[in-house]
């Protein structure tokens, strides 16, 4: 009998290392971000083939506003350009795009781009692609709590989970960070409570389908105990 390998239904990725990828080639950092979009396109195509139902990527953090103005405006331009080019292809491939993050301080141009892309892909079911843009885990938890408090609903783990910006997805099974940094950088603080963590030394523009498969293989070897003992997992009656 073939060995049953478990596949994560929801993967989250901190796409880190674009700047270093460009600097090593004596190119401006923004060239690394452009290359990073190509990597994302490949990984998005690879997910449904592997049985992955949801992909959540960290594209711009609440703290990334503190970068040089030129890099921030370059990132906004790349987002706007990627949306106008890629939405028809996502549509063809059945990918539902959702943006996760604060929208208030985005420009009207960017905000309209996000809204149009979400509306155009709203009925797609092949893969849900959550793009965390202007996102921070602390922002997410604080705004969910504020919304509950405003309605007077009691704050419980369940109500808070339901008020978070990723309430439409189960928690990520696997969280990958590229770029050889071992930290969360304010990504999915609540939802990653029991995600398997996987760190890749590859810079995001160098990450590819083969690297994804290595991460999936490693995930398949992990034992997710959720607080139980190993014995309980092999014999539920134990
Ligand atoms: C990640 O790559 C993309 C964003 C944060 C927007 P970086 O730009 O952080 O690349 P490094 O970490 O400087 O190499
Ligand atoms: C995290 O990467 C944010 C994104 C990938 C969008 P950073 O490069 O901003 O994280 P730090 O600053 O190294 O922690
Ligand atoms: Mg970085």
PDB file of C-alpha atoms and ligand atoms in Angstrom:
ATOM      1  CA  UNK A   1       0.000   0.000   0.000  1.00  0.00           C
ATOM      2  CA  UNK A   2       1.297   3.465  -0.885  1.00  0.00           C
ATOM      3  CA  UNK A   3       2.281   5.532   2.108  1.00  0.00           C
ATOM      4  CA  UNK A   4      -0.334   8.161   2.959  1.00  0.00           C
ATOM      5  CA  UNK A   5       1.423  11.519   2.995  1.00  0.00           C
ATOM      6  CA  UNK A   6      -0.440  14.388   4.593  1.00  0.00           C
ATOM      7  CA  UNK A   7      -0.734  17.564   2.553  1.00  0.00           C
ATOM      8  CA  UNK A   8      -1.280  20.935   4.240  1.00  0.00           C
ATOM      9  CA  UNK A   9      -4.625  22.426   3.215  1.00  0.00           C
ATOM     10  CA  UNK A  10      -3.499  25.954   4.044  1.00  0.00           C
ATOM     11  CA  UNK A  11       0.052  27.269   3.637  1.00  0.00           C
ATOM     12  CA  UNK A  12       1.273  30.680   4.775  1.00  0.00           C
ATOM     13  CA  UNK A  13       4.501  32.208   3.472  1.00  0.00           C
ATOM     14  CA  UNK A  14       6.665  35.120   4.604  1.00  0.00           C
ATOM     15  CA  UNK A  15       8.175  36.002   1.233  1.00  0.00           C
ATOM     16  CA  UNK A  16      11.470  37.404   2.512  1.00  0.00           C
ATOM     17  CA  UNK A  17      14.817  38.092   0.833  1.00  0.00           C
ATOM     18  CA  UNK A  18      13.923  40.151  -2.256  1.00  0.00           C
ATOM     19  CA  UNK A  19      16.214  43.026  -1.307  1.00  0.00           C
ATOM     20  CA  UNK A  20      19.232  40.796  -0.674  1.00  0.00           C
ATOM     21  CA  UNK A  21      18.603  38.924  -3.916  1.00  0.00           C
ATOM     22  CA  UNK A  22      18.823  42.223  -5.819  1.00  0.00           C
ATOM     23  CA  UNK A  23      21.775  43.621  -3.828  1.00  0.00           C
ATOM     24  CA  UNK A  24      23.837  40.509  -4.563  1.00  0.00           C
ATOM     25  CA  UNK A  25      23.358  41.275  -8.239  1.00  0.00           C
ATOM     26  CA  UNK A  26      24.171  44.978  -7.802  1.00  0.00           C
ATOM     27  CA  UNK A  27      20.592  45.785  -8.742  1.00  0.00           C
ATOM     28  CA  UNK A  28      18.180  48.150  -6.950  1.00  0.00           C
ATOM     29  CA  UNK A  29      16.070  46.469  -4.242  1.00  0.00           C
ATOM     30  CA  UNK A  30      12.937  47.060  -6.280  1.00  0.00           C
ATOM     31  CA  UNK A  31      14.271  44.675  -8.955  1.00  0.00           C
ATOM     32  CA  UNK A  32      14.174  41.971  -6.285  1.00  0.00           C
ATOM     33  CA  UNK A  33      10.542  42.755  -5.498  1.00  0.00           C
ATOM     34  CA  UNK A  34       9.667  42.456  -9.196  1.00  0.00           C
ATOM     35  CA  UNK A  35      11.400  39.089  -9.359  1.00  0.00           C
ATOM     36  CA  UNK A  36       9.474  38.112  -6.215  1.00  0.00           C
ATOM     37  CA  UNK A  37       6.180  38.572  -8.058  1.00  0.00           C
ATOM     38  CA  UNK A  38       7.312  35.993 -10.638  1.00  0.00           C
ATOM     39  CA  UNK A  39       8.100  33.528  -7.856  1.00  0.00           C
ATOM     40  CA  UNK A  40       4.667  34.085  -6.343  1.00  0.00           C
ATOM     41  CA  UNK A  41       3.013  33.398  -9.696  1.00  0.00           C
ATOM     42  CA  UNK A  42       4.819  30.047  -9.948  1.00  0.00           C
ATOM     43  CA  UNK A  43       3.964  29.030  -6.406  1.00  0.00           C
ATOM     44  CA  UNK A  44       0.297  29.984  -6.899  1.00  0.00           C
ATOM     45  CA  UNK A  45       0.135  27.721  -9.960  1.00  0.00           C
ATOM     46  CA  UNK A  46       1.856  24.902  -8.058  1.00  0.00           C
ATOM     47  CA  UNK A  47      -0.561  24.858  -5.102  1.00  0.00           C
ATOM     48  CA  UNK A  48      -3.744  23.356  -6.604  1.00  0.00           C
ATOM     49  CA  UNK A  49      -1.654  20.636  -8.330  1.00  0.00           C
ATOM     50  CA  UNK A  50      -0.504  19.576  -4.873  1.00  0.00           C
ATOM     51  CA  UNK A  51      -3.907  19.638  -3.203  1.00  0.00           C
ATOM     52  CA  UNK A  52      -3.355  22.899  -1.321  1.00  0.00           C
ATOM     53  CA  UNK A  53      -6.608  24.840  -0.954  1.00  0.00           C
ATOM     54  CA  UNK A  54      -5.443  28.136   0.529  1.00  0.00           C
ATOM     55  CA  UNK A  55      -2.239  30.154   0.295  1.00  0.00           C
ATOM     56  CA  UNK A  56      -1.629  33.209   2.474  1.00  0.00           C
ATOM     57  CA  UNK A  57       1.366  35.393   1.662  1.00  0.00           C
ATOM     58  CA  UNK A  58       2.946  38.308   3.504  1.00  0.00           C
ATOM     59  CA  UNK A  59       3.526  41.019   0.905  1.00  0.00           C
ATOM     60  CA  UNK A  60       3.769  44.257   2.923  1.00  0.00           C
ATOM     61  CA  UNK A  61       3.804  44.616   6.691  1.00  0.00           C
ATOM     62  CA  UNK A  62       2.480  47.454   8.866  1.00  0.00           C
ATOM     63  CA  UNK A  63       6.148  48.144   9.638  1.00  0.00           C
ATOM     64  CA  UNK A  64       7.303  48.223   6.016  1.00  0.00           C
ATOM     65  CA  UNK A  65       6.059  51.852   5.793  1.00  0.00           C
ATOM     66  CA  UNK A  66       9.277  52.676   7.654  1.00  0.00           C
ATOM     67  CA  UNK A  67      11.385  51.806   4.607  1.00  0.00           C
ATOM     68  CA  UNK A  68      12.744  54.536   2.313  1.00  0.00           C
ATOM     69  CA  UNK A  69       9.903  56.375   0.522  1.00  0.00           C
ATOM     70  CA  UNK A  70      11.242  55.274  -2.858  1.00  0.00           C
ATOM     71  CA  UNK A  71      10.993  51.587  -1.948  1.00  0.00           C
ATOM     72  CA  UNK A  72       7.491  52.000  -0.479  1.00  0.00           C
ATOM     73  CA  UNK A  73       6.181  53.759  -3.589  1.00  0.00           C
ATOM     74  CA  UNK A  74       7.928  51.161  -5.772  1.00  0.00           C
ATOM     75  CA  UNK A  75       6.122  48.389  -3.894  1.00  0.00           C
ATOM     76  CA  UNK A  76       2.760  50.153  -4.375  1.00  0.00           C
ATOM     77  CA  UNK A  77       3.468  50.455  -8.110  1.00  0.00           C
ATOM     78  CA  UNK A  78       4.400  46.772  -8.349  1.00  0.00           C
ATOM     79  CA  UNK A  79       1.149  45.799  -6.635  1.00  0.00           C
ATOM     80  CA  UNK A  80      -0.941  47.960  -8.971  1.00  0.00           C
ATOM     81  CA  UNK A  81       0.877  46.622 -12.030  1.00  0.00           C
ATOM     82  CA  UNK A  82       0.687  42.986 -10.918  1.00  0.00           C
ATOM     83  CA  UNK A  83      -3.059  43.327 -10.350  1.00  0.00           C
ATOM     84  CA  UNK A  84      -3.767  44.751 -13.783  1.00  0.00           C
ATOM     85  CA  UNK A  85      -1.661  42.043 -15.459  1.00  0.00           C
ATOM     86  CA  UNK A  86      -2.463  39.014 -13.350  1.00  0.00           C
ATOM     87  CA  UNK A  87      -6.157  39.208 -12.479  1.00  0.00           C
ATOM     88  CA  UNK A  88      -7.293  37.820 -15.869  1.00  0.00           C
ATOM     89  CA  UNK A  89      -4.890  34.866 -15.418  1.00  0.00           C
ATOM     90  CA  UNK A  90      -6.045  34.245 -11.847  1.00  0.00           C
ATOM     91  CA  UNK A  91      -9.572  34.312 -13.191  1.00  0.00           C
ATOM     92  CA  UNK A  92      -8.689  31.692 -15.821  1.00  0.00           C
ATOM     93  CA  UNK A  93      -7.021  29.504 -13.178  1.00  0.00           C
ATOM     94  CA  UNK A  94      -9.923  29.739 -10.714  1.00  0.00           C
ATOM     95  CA  UNK A  95      -7.975  31.597  -8.020  1.00  0.00           C
ATOM     96  CA  UNK A  96      -9.915  33.717  -5.549  1.00  0.00           C
ATOM     97  CA  UNK A  97      -7.924  36.742  -4.448  1.00  0.00           C
ATOM     98  CA  UNK A  98      -8.495  38.302  -1.034  1.00  0.00           C
ATOM     99  CA  UNK A  99      -6.549  41.161   0.484  1.00  0.00           C
ATOM    100  CA  UNK A 100      -5.943  41.129   4.201  1.00  0.00           C
ATOM    101  CA  UNK A 101      -4.796  44.267   6.016  1.00  0.00           C
ATOM    102  CA  UNK A 102      -5.722  47.844   6.833  1.00  0.00           C
ATOM    103  CA  UNK A 103      -7.060  49.729   3.830  1.00  0.00           C
ATOM    104  CA  UNK A 104      -7.521  53.215   5.326  1.00  0.00           C
ATOM    105  CA  UNK A 105      -4.017  54.465   4.658  1.00  0.00           C
ATOM    106  CA  UNK A 106      -3.665  53.043   1.146  1.00  0.00           C
ATOM    107  CA  UNK A 107      -4.009  55.353  -1.841  1.00  0.00           C
ATOM    108  CA  UNK A 108      -7.330  55.451  -3.679  1.00  0.00           C
ATOM    109  CA  UNK A 109      -5.621  53.898  -6.731  1.00  0.00           C
ATOM    110  CA  UNK A 110      -4.311  50.911  -4.771  1.00  0.00           C
ATOM    111  CA  UNK A 111      -7.538  50.476  -2.820  1.00  0.00           C
ATOM    112  CA  UNK A 112      -9.620  50.477  -5.972  1.00  0.00           C
ATOM    113  CA  UNK A 113      -7.249  47.907  -7.517  1.00  0.00           C
ATOM    114  CA  UNK A 114      -7.709  45.583  -4.533  1.00  0.00           C
ATOM    115  CA  UNK A 115     -11.472  45.922  -4.555  1.00  0.00           C
ATOM    116  CA  UNK A 116     -11.756  45.278  -8.292  1.00  0.00           C
ATOM    117  CA  UNK A 117      -9.479  42.223  -8.117  1.00  0.00           C
ATOM    118  CA  UNK A 118     -11.491  40.771  -5.234  1.00  0.00           C
ATOM    119  CA  UNK A 119     -14.800  41.365  -6.984  1.00  0.00           C
ATOM    120  CA  UNK A 120     -13.552  39.879 -10.279  1.00  0.00           C
ATOM    121  CA  UNK A 121     -12.356  36.652  -8.659  1.00  0.00           C
ATOM    122  CA  UNK A 122     -15.041  36.298  -5.950  1.00  0.00           C
ATOM    123  CA  UNK A 123     -16.676  33.161  -7.334  1.00  0.00           C
ATOM    124  CA  UNK A 124     -13.427  31.195  -7.937  1.00  0.00           C
ATOM    125  CA  UNK A 125     -12.904  28.022  -5.922  1.00  0.00           C
ATOM    126  CA  UNK A 126      -9.678  26.340  -7.140  1.00  0.00           C
ATOM    127  CA  UNK A 127      -7.424  28.177  -4.650  1.00  0.00           C
ATOM    128  CA  UNK A 128      -7.911  31.022  -2.173  1.00  0.00           C
ATOM    129  CA  UNK A 129      -4.958  33.413  -2.308  1.00  0.00           C
ATOM    130  CA  UNK A 130      -4.855  35.740   0.698  1.00  0.00           C
ATOM    131  CA  UNK A 131      -2.413  38.587   0.151  1.00  0.00           C
ATOM    132  CA  UNK A 132      -1.488  40.247   3.441  1.00  0.00           C
ATOM    133  CA  UNK A 133      -0.804  43.833   2.486  1.00  0.00           C
ATOM    134  CA  UNK A 134      -0.460  46.591   5.073  1.00  0.00           C
ATOM    135  CA  UNK A 135      -0.982  43.747   7.525  1.00  0.00           C
ATOM    136  CA  UNK A 136       0.251  43.130  11.046  1.00  0.00           C
ATOM    137  CA  UNK A 137      -0.804  40.382  13.438  1.00  0.00           C
ATOM    138  CA  UNK A 138      -1.197  42.869  16.266  1.00  0.00           C
ATOM    139  CA  UNK A 139      -3.362  45.139  14.102  1.00  0.00           C
ATOM    140  CA  UNK A 140      -5.502  42.109  13.257  1.00  0.00           C
ATOM    141  CA  UNK A 141      -6.065  41.067  16.882  1.00  0.00           C
ATOM    142  CA  UNK A 142      -6.587  44.618  18.163  1.00  0.00           C
ATOM    143  CA  UNK A 143      -9.088  45.497  15.427  1.00  0.00           C
ATOM    144  CA  UNK A 144     -11.011  42.255  15.925  1.00  0.00           C
ATOM    145  CA  UNK A 145     -11.220  42.926  19.683  1.00  0.00           C
ATOM    146  CA  UNK A 146     -12.321  46.523  19.062  1.00  0.00           C
ATOM    147  CA  UNK A 147     -15.081  45.359  16.700  1.00  0.00           C
ATOM    148  CA  UNK A 148     -16.370  42.845  19.254  1.00  0.00           C
ATOM    149  CA  UNK A 149     -16.226  45.417  22.041  1.00  0.00           C
ATOM    150  CA  UNK A 150     -18.201  47.883  19.914  1.00  0.00           C
ATOM    151  CA  UNK A 151     -21.030  45.355  19.480  1.00  0.00           C
ATOM    152  CA  UNK A 152     -20.893  44.266  23.114  1.00  0.00           C
ATOM    153  CA  UNK A 153     -20.229  40.639  22.120  1.00  0.00           C
ATOM    154  CA  UNK A 154     -18.213  38.764  24.780  1.00  0.00           C
ATOM    155  CA  UNK A 155     -14.574  38.226  23.804  1.00  0.00           C
ATOM    156  CA  UNK A 156     -13.831  34.503  23.707  1.00  0.00           C
ATOM    157  CA  UNK A 157     -11.304  32.514  21.682  1.00  0.00           C
ATOM    158  CA  UNK A 158     -14.087  31.554  19.331  1.00  0.00           C
ATOM    159  CA  UNK A 159     -15.593  35.015  18.844  1.00  0.00           C
ATOM    160  CA  UNK A 160     -12.154  36.571  18.409  1.00  0.00           C
ATOM    161  CA  UNK A 161     -11.132  33.927  15.841  1.00  0.00           C
ATOM    162  CA  UNK A 162     -14.325  34.677  13.954  1.00  0.00           C
ATOM    163  CA  UNK A 163     -13.644  38.425  13.935  1.00  0.00           C
ATOM    164  CA  UNK A 164     -10.090  38.166  12.583  1.00  0.00           C
ATOM    165  CA  UNK A 165      -9.303  39.017   8.996  1.00  0.00           C
ATOM    166  CA  UNK A 166      -8.628  35.383   8.033  1.00  0.00           C
ATOM    167  CA  UNK A 167     -11.829  34.009   9.560  1.00  0.00           C
ATOM    168  CA  UNK A 168     -12.807  32.619   6.135  1.00  0.00           C
ATOM    169  CA  UNK A 169      -9.920  30.092   6.277  1.00  0.00           C
ATOM    170  CA  UNK A 170      -8.895  27.406   8.740  1.00  0.00           C
ATOM    171  CA  UNK A 171      -5.589  28.211  10.489  1.00  0.00           C
ATOM    172  CA  UNK A 172      -2.478  27.591   8.359  1.00  0.00           C
ATOM    173  CA  UNK A 173      -1.096  24.053   8.666  1.00  0.00           C
ATOM    174  CA  UNK A 174       2.341  25.046   7.444  1.00  0.00           C
ATOM    175  CA  UNK A 175       4.094  28.414   7.750  1.00  0.00           C
ATOM    176  CA  UNK A 176       7.149  28.896   5.542  1.00  0.00           C
ATOM    177  CA  UNK A 177       9.606  31.780   5.832  1.00  0.00           C
ATOM    178  CA  UNK A 178      12.256  32.233   3.169  1.00  0.00           C
ATOM    179  CA  UNK A 179      15.344  34.445   3.423  1.00  0.00           C
ATOM    180  CA  UNK A 180      17.025  32.663   6.310  1.00  0.00           C
ATOM    181  CA  UNK A 181      15.396  34.680   9.118  1.00  0.00           C
ATOM    182  CA  UNK A 182      13.821  32.805  12.026  1.00  0.00           C
ATOM    183  CA  UNK A 183      11.107  35.154  13.181  1.00  0.00           C
ATOM    184  CA  UNK A 184       7.447  35.933  12.542  1.00  0.00           C
ATOM    185  CA  UNK A 185       7.819  39.703  12.023  1.00  0.00           C
ATOM    186  CA  UNK A 186       4.214  40.290  13.160  1.00  0.00           C
ATOM    187  CA  UNK A 187       2.664  37.759  10.725  1.00  0.00           C
ATOM    188  CA  UNK A 188      -0.408  35.685  11.752  1.00  0.00           C
ATOM    189  CA  UNK A 189       0.307  35.885  15.483  1.00  0.00           C
ATOM    190  CA  UNK A 190      -3.019  34.298  16.413  1.00  0.00           C
ATOM    191  CA  UNK A 191      -3.527  31.900  13.516  1.00  0.00           C
ATOM    192  CA  UNK A 192      -0.030  30.361  13.635  1.00  0.00           C
ATOM    193  CA  UNK A 193      -0.536  29.000  17.175  1.00  0.00           C
ATOM    194  CA  UNK A 194      -0.248  25.398  15.906  1.00  0.00           C
ATOM    195  CA  UNK A 195       1.213  25.863  12.428  1.00  0.00           C
ATOM    196  CA  UNK A 196       4.262  23.805  11.572  1.00  0.00           C
ATOM    197  CA  UNK A 197       7.127  26.243  11.000  1.00  0.00           C
ATOM    198  CA  UNK A 198       9.572  25.778   8.145  1.00  0.00           C
ATOM    199  CA  UNK A 199      12.498  28.090   7.446  1.00  0.00           C
ATOM    200  CA  UNK A 200      14.234  28.136   4.076  1.00  0.00           C
ATOM    201  CA  UNK A 201      17.683  29.589   3.472  1.00  0.00           C
ATOM    202  CA  UNK A 202      16.650  30.494  -0.063  1.00  0.00           C
ATOM    203  CA  UNK A 203      15.884  34.109  -0.854  1.00  0.00           C
ATOM    204  CA  UNK A 204      12.276  34.441  -2.046  1.00  0.00           C
ATOM    205  CA  UNK A 205      13.138  35.067  -5.743  1.00  0.00           C
ATOM    206  CA  UNK A 206      15.116  31.775  -5.698  1.00  0.00           C
ATOM    207  CA  UNK A 207      12.289  29.755  -4.115  1.00  0.00           C
ATOM    208  CA  UNK A 208      10.540  27.458  -6.612  1.00  0.00           C
ATOM    209  CA  UNK A 209       8.327  24.394  -6.999  1.00  0.00           C
ATOM    210  CA  UNK A 210      11.158  22.044  -6.023  1.00  0.00           C
ATOM    211  CA  UNK A 211      11.799  24.044  -2.845  1.00  0.00           C
ATOM    212  CA  UNK A 212       8.074  23.943  -2.081  1.00  0.00           C
ATOM    213  CA  UNK A 213       8.135  20.166  -2.474  1.00  0.00           C
ATOM    214  CA  UNK A 214      11.021  19.903  -0.001  1.00  0.00           C
ATOM    215  CA  UNK A 215       8.956  21.889   2.510  1.00  0.00           C
ATOM    216  CA  UNK A 216       5.914  19.671   1.881  1.00  0.00           C
ATOM    217  CA  UNK A 217       8.001  16.546   2.377  1.00  0.00           C
ATOM    218  CA  UNK A 218       9.263  17.895   5.693  1.00  0.00           C
ATOM    219  CA  UNK A 219       5.692  18.773   6.691  1.00  0.00           C
ATOM    220  CA  UNK A 220       4.630  15.187   5.933  1.00  0.00           C
ATOM    221  CA  UNK A 221       7.229  13.948   8.427  1.00  0.00           C
ATOM    222  CA  UNK A 222       6.061  16.157  11.284  1.00  0.00           C
ATOM    223  CA  UNK A 223       3.856  14.824  14.057  1.00  0.00           C
ATOM    224  CA  UNK A 224       1.207  17.402  14.938  1.00  0.00           C
ATOM    225  CA  UNK A 225       0.292  16.666  18.522  1.00  0.00           C
ATOM    226  CA  UNK A 226      -1.799  19.698  19.532  1.00  0.00           C
ATOM    227  CA  UNK A 227      -0.795  19.141  23.134  1.00  0.00           C
ATOM    228  CA  UNK A 228      -1.457  15.394  23.198  1.00  0.00           C
ATOM    229  CA  UNK A 229       1.117  12.616  23.557  1.00  0.00           C
ATOM    230  CA  UNK A 230       2.502  10.562  20.702  1.00  0.00           C
ATOM    231  CA  UNK A 231       0.841   7.424  22.135  1.00  0.00           C
ATOM    232  CA  UNK A 232      -2.567   9.034  22.025  1.00  0.00           C
ATOM    233  CA  UNK A 233      -2.118   9.837  18.353  1.00  0.00           C
ATOM    234  CA  UNK A 234      -1.210   6.281  17.366  1.00  0.00           C
ATOM    235  CA  UNK A 235      -3.975   4.820  19.550  1.00  0.00           C
ATOM    236  CA  UNK A 236      -6.895   7.221  20.040  1.00  0.00           C
ATOM    237  CA  UNK A 237      -8.245   4.929  22.809  1.00  0.00           C
ATOM    238  CA  UNK A 238      -5.038   5.409  24.860  1.00  0.00           C
TER     239      UNK A 238
HETATM  240  C1  LIG B   1      10.526  40.868   1.482  1.00  0.00           C
HETATM  241  O1  LIG B   1      11.813  41.084   1.037  1.00  0.00           O
HETATM  242  C2  LIG B   1       9.507  41.746   0.797  1.00  0.00           C
HETATM  243  C3  LIG B   1       9.018  42.852   1.617  1.00  0.00           C
HETATM  244  C4  LIG B   1       9.254  43.022   2.886  1.00  0.00           C
HETATM  245  C5  LIG B   1       8.184  43.841   0.951  1.00  0.00           C
HETATM  246  P1  LIG B   1      12.758  42.169   1.708  1.00  0.00           P
HETATM  247  O2  LIG B   1      12.576  43.451   0.975  1.00  0.00           O
HETATM  248  O3  LIG B   1      12.530  42.241   3.163  1.00  0.00           O
HETATM  249  O4  LIG B   1      14.197  41.577   1.387  1.00  0.00           O
HETATM  250  P2  LIG B   1      15.439  41.566   2.364  1.00  0.00           P
HETATM  251  O5  LIG B   1      15.022  40.881   3.623  1.00  0.00           O
HETATM  252  O6  LIG B   1      15.828  42.991   2.592  1.00  0.00           O
HETATM  253  O7  LIG B   1      16.471  40.809   1.604  1.00  0.00           O
HETATM  254  C1  LIG B   2       8.483  40.566   6.702  1.00  0.00           C
HETATM  255  O1  LIG B   2       9.733  40.809   6.172  1.00  0.00           O
HETATM  256  C2  LIG B   2       7.440  41.232   5.887  1.00  0.00           C
HETATM  257  C3  LIG B   2       7.242  40.708   4.538  1.00  0.00           C
HETATM  258  C4  LIG B   2       7.849  39.691   4.000  1.00  0.00           C
HETATM  259  C5  LIG B   2       6.264  41.403   3.750  1.00  0.00           C
HETATM  260  P1  LIG B   2      10.676  41.979   6.722  1.00  0.00           P
HETATM  261  O2  LIG B   2      11.898  41.930   5.904  1.00  0.00           O
HETATM  262  O3  LIG B   2       9.932  43.262   6.740  1.00  0.00           O
HETATM  263  O4  LIG B   2      10.946  41.533   8.224  1.00  0.00           O
HETATM  264  P2  LIG B   2      12.109  41.946   9.223  1.00  0.00           P
HETATM  265  O5  LIG B   2      12.145  43.443   9.251  1.00  0.00           O
HETATM  266  O6  LIG B   2      13.389  41.384   8.689  1.00  0.00           O
HETATM  267  O7  LIG B   2      11.737  41.331  10.519  1.00  0.00           O
HETATM  268 MG1  LIG B   3      13.329  41.252   4.740  1.00  0.00          MG
END
